[in-house]
mmCIF file of C-alpha atoms in Angstrom:
data_model
loop_
_atom_site.group_PDB
_atom_site.id
_atom_site.type_symbol
_atom_site.label_atom_id
_atom_site.label_comp_id
_atom_site.label_asym_id
_atom_site.label_seq_id
_atom_site.Cartn_x
_atom_site.Cartn_y
_atom_site.Cartn_z
ATOM 1 C CA MET V 1 -11.833 -11.276 -13.922
ATOM 2 C CA SER V 2 -12.598 -7.729 -13.286
ATOM 3 C CA ILE V 3 -10.721 -4.404 -13.342
ATOM 4 C CA PRO V 4 -10.967 -3.696 -9.734
ATOM 5 C CA PHE V 5 -10.618 -7.413 -8.509
ATOM 6 C CA TRP V 6 -6.782 -7.066 -10.626
ATOM 7 C CA CYS V 7 -6.622 -3.580 -8.385
ATOM 8 C CA VAL V 8 -7.516 -5.629 -5.551
ATOM 9 C CA PHE V 9 -5.077 -8.433 -6.576
ATOM 10 C CA ILE V 10 -1.980 -5.645 -7.666
ATOM 11 C CA SER V 11 -2.800 -4.302 -4.063
ATOM 12 C CA ALA V 12 -2.530 -8.097 -1.814
ATOM 13 C CA LEU V 13 0.703 -7.721 -4.238
ATOM 14 C CA LEU V 14 2.014 -4.704 -3.052
ATOM 15 C CA ILE V 15 2.245 -5.474 0.325
ATOM 16 C CA PHE V 16 5.088 -8.360 -0.463
ATOM 17 C CA ILE V 17 6.784 -5.616 -3.330
ATOM 18 C CA ALA V 18 6.900 -2.887 -0.528
ATOM 19 C CA LYS V 19 8.911 -5.813 1.808
ATOM 20 C CA ALA V 20 11.813 -6.372 -0.313
ATOM 21 C CA PRO V 21 13.650 -2.703 0.539
ATOM 22 C CA LEU V 22 12.664 -3.471 4.294
ATOM 23 C CA ALA V 23 14.134 -7.230 4.105
ATOM 24 C CA LYS V 24 17.583 -5.703 2.499
ATOM 25 C CA ALA V 25 17.726 -2.383 5.047
ATOM 26 C CA MET V 26 17.182 -4.973 7.492
ATOM 27 C CA ALA V 27 20.156 -7.730 6.298
ATOM 28 C CA GLU V 28 22.297 -3.741 6.491
ATOM 29 C CA GLU V 29 21.597 -3.193 9.506
ATOM 30 C CA GLY V 30 22.268 -6.541 10.951
ATOM 31 C CA GLY V 31 25.841 -6.898 9.147
ATOM 32 C CA GLY V 32 24.741 -8.523 6.476
ATOM 33 C CA ARG V 33 22.548 -10.290 8.156
ATOM 34 C CA TYR V 34 18.226 -10.561 8.373
ATOM 35 C CA ASP V 35 16.990 -11.050 11.747
ATOM 36 C CA ASN V 36 14.135 -13.681 11.531
ATOM 37 C CA HIS V 37 14.572 -15.071 14.902
ATOM 38 C CA HIS V 38 13.503 -11.886 16.096
ATOM 39 C CA PRO V 39 12.829 -9.479 13.089
ATOM 40 C CA ARG V 40 10.638 -7.350 15.224
ATOM 41 C CA ALA V 41 13.332 -6.468 17.264
ATOM 42 C CA GLN V 42 15.973 -5.645 14.534
ATOM 43 C CA GLN V 43 13.311 -3.136 13.070
ATOM 44 C CA ALA V 44 12.578 -1.199 15.579
ATOM 45 C CA ARG V 45 16.291 -0.632 15.919
ATOM 46 C CA LEU V 46 16.219 1.087 12.020
ATOM 47 C CA THR V 47 16.572 3.918 11.086
ATOM 48 C CA GLY V 48 16.979 6.425 7.781
ATOM 49 C CA PHE V 49 15.870 4.592 5.036
ATOM 50 C CA GLY V 50 14.933 1.377 6.243
ATOM 51 C CA ALA V 51 12.731 3.125 8.320
ATOM 52 C CA ARG V 52 10.938 4.638 6.706
ATOM 53 C CA ALA V 53 10.633 1.012 4.432
ATOM 54 C CA LEU V 54 9.367 -0.242 7.276
ATOM 55 C CA ALA V 55 6.370 2.461 7.472
ATOM 56 C CA ALA V 56 5.712 2.003 3.821
ATOM 57 C CA HIS V 57 5.148 -1.362 4.498
ATOM 58 C CA LEU V 58 2.815 -1.778 7.266
ATOM 59 C CA ASN V 59 0.366 1.369 5.753
ATOM 60 C CA SER V 60 0.677 -0.945 2.751
ATOM 61 C CA PHE V 61 -1.463 -3.199 5.286
ATOM 62 C CA GLU V 62 -2.903 -0.671 7.036
ATOM 63 C CA ALA V 63 -4.652 0.243 3.396
ATOM 64 C CA PHE V 64 -6.076 -2.460 1.563
ATOM 65 C CA PRO V 65 -8.585 -3.467 4.383
ATOM 66 C CA LEU V 66 -10.186 -0.029 3.294
ATOM 67 C CA PHE V 67 -9.791 -0.377 -0.458
ATOM 68 C CA ALA V 68 -10.308 -4.304 -0.553
ATOM 69 C CA VAL V 69 -13.970 -3.124 1.554
ATOM 70 C CA GLY V 70 -14.369 -0.863 -1.561
ATOM 71 C CA VAL V 71 -14.434 -3.385 -4.750
ATOM 72 C CA LEU V 72 -16.150 -5.427 -2.281
ATOM 73 C CA MET V 73 -19.170 -2.480 -2.230
ATOM 74 C CA ALA V 74 -19.127 -1.559 -5.641
ATOM 75 C CA HIS V 75 -19.097 -5.454 -7.109
ATOM 76 C CA THR V 76 -21.709 -6.797 -4.207
ATOM 77 C CA THR V 77 -24.232 -3.935 -5.413
ATOM 78 C CA GLN V 78 -23.798 -4.095 -8.465
ATOM 79 C CA THR V 79 -22.361 -1.121 -9.405
ATOM 80 C CA HIS V 80 -19.411 -0.784 -12.155
ATOM 81 C CA GLY V 81 -18.407 0.679 -15.321
ATOM 82 C CA PHE V 82 -15.358 3.518 -15.445
ATOM 83 C CA LEU V 83 -15.658 5.063 -12.204
ATOM 84 C CA ILE V 84 -14.931 2.415 -10.347
ATOM 85 C CA ASP V 85 -12.628 0.658 -12.838
ATOM 86 C CA ALA V 86 -10.949 4.339 -12.542
ATOM 87 C CA LEU V 87 -11.734 4.508 -9.156
ATOM 88 C CA SER V 88 -9.779 0.682 -8.480
ATOM 89 C CA ILE V 89 -6.848 2.023 -11.010
ATOM 90 C CA THR V 90 -5.484 5.127 -8.952
ATOM 91 C CA PHE V 91 -5.967 3.666 -6.051
ATOM 92 C CA VAL V 92 -3.319 1.027 -7.248
ATOM 93 C CA ILE V 93 -1.369 4.094 -8.952
ATOM 94 C CA SER V 94 -1.223 6.253 -5.528
ATOM 95 C CA ARG V 95 0.331 3.053 -3.082
ATOM 96 C CA VAL V 96 3.368 2.052 -5.384
ATOM 97 C CA LEU V 97 3.699 6.328 -5.532
ATOM 98 C CA TYR V 98 3.330 6.236 -1.934
ATOM 99 C CA MET V 99 5.630 3.978 -1.480
ATOM 100 C CA LEU V 100 7.949 5.247 -3.659
ATOM 101 C CA PHE V 101 7.735 8.794 -2.259
ATOM 102 C CA TYR V 102 7.659 7.162 0.665
ATOM 103 C CA TRP V 103 11.562 5.261 0.090
ATOM 104 C CA TRP V 104 12.885 9.271 -1.551
ATOM 105 C CA ASP V 105 11.638 10.429 1.751
ATOM 106 C CA LEU V 106 9.062 12.748 -0.256
ATOM 107 C CA HIS V 107 6.608 13.562 2.727
ATOM 108 C CA TRP V 108 4.244 16.068 0.997
ATOM 109 C CA GLN V 109 3.402 14.064 -1.944
ATOM 110 C CA ARG V 110 3.631 10.817 0.111
ATOM 111 C CA SER V 111 0.932 12.208 2.206
ATOM 112 C CA LEU V 112 -1.586 13.817 -1.614
ATOM 113 C CA VAL V 113 -0.964 10.228 -3.317
ATOM 114 C CA TRP V 114 -2.051 9.334 0.882
ATOM 115 C CA ILE V 115 -5.470 11.562 0.364
ATOM 116 C CA VAL V 116 -5.178 10.637 -2.862
ATOM 117 C CA GLY V 117 -6.518 6.156 -1.511
ATOM 118 C CA LEU V 118 -7.911 7.380 0.749
ATOM 119 C CA ALA V 119 -10.483 8.747 -1.259
ATOM 120 C CA CYS V 120 -10.250 6.640 -3.777
ATOM 121 C CA SER V 121 -11.558 3.927 -0.965
ATOM 122 C CA LEU V 122 -13.582 5.730 0.292
ATOM 123 C CA LEU V 123 -15.498 6.956 -3.026
ATOM 124 C CA LEU V 124 -15.264 2.939 -3.774
ATOM 125 C CA MET V 125 -17.830 2.551 -0.476
ATOM 126 C CA LEU V 126 -20.265 5.715 -1.382
ATOM 127 C CA SER V 127 -20.555 4.529 -4.570
ATOM 128 C CA PRO V 128 -23.723 2.201 -4.892
ATOM 129 C CA ALA V 129 -25.153 5.527 -3.360
ATOM 130 C CA LEU V 130 -23.747 8.361 -6.857
#
């Protein structure tokens, strides 16, 4: 499997990795209990770290399709090489940093790596024209 495809796989895993601290925050909010009957209501009550963990998790869902499409556009047009690999790896790194910065409440750093990740996805889409 190619590096960009591995990066798509890792990015998919990051969606679920981002859920772990959210689940912990939900259990703490519920007095040691994760409310599996009404998880969205419980999530709506989260504040502080829990709210940031929820936002990081949801943003992982939002960022994934654009990246996956970019990789598939590069692949189907047989655009490959160092640039495609570097953009894919940079995207994954930016998403890991994005989660960490969100959890740690580092807002401008989070925004910066979000822009890097978005740029990687868009450049992957444009790569057949480059």
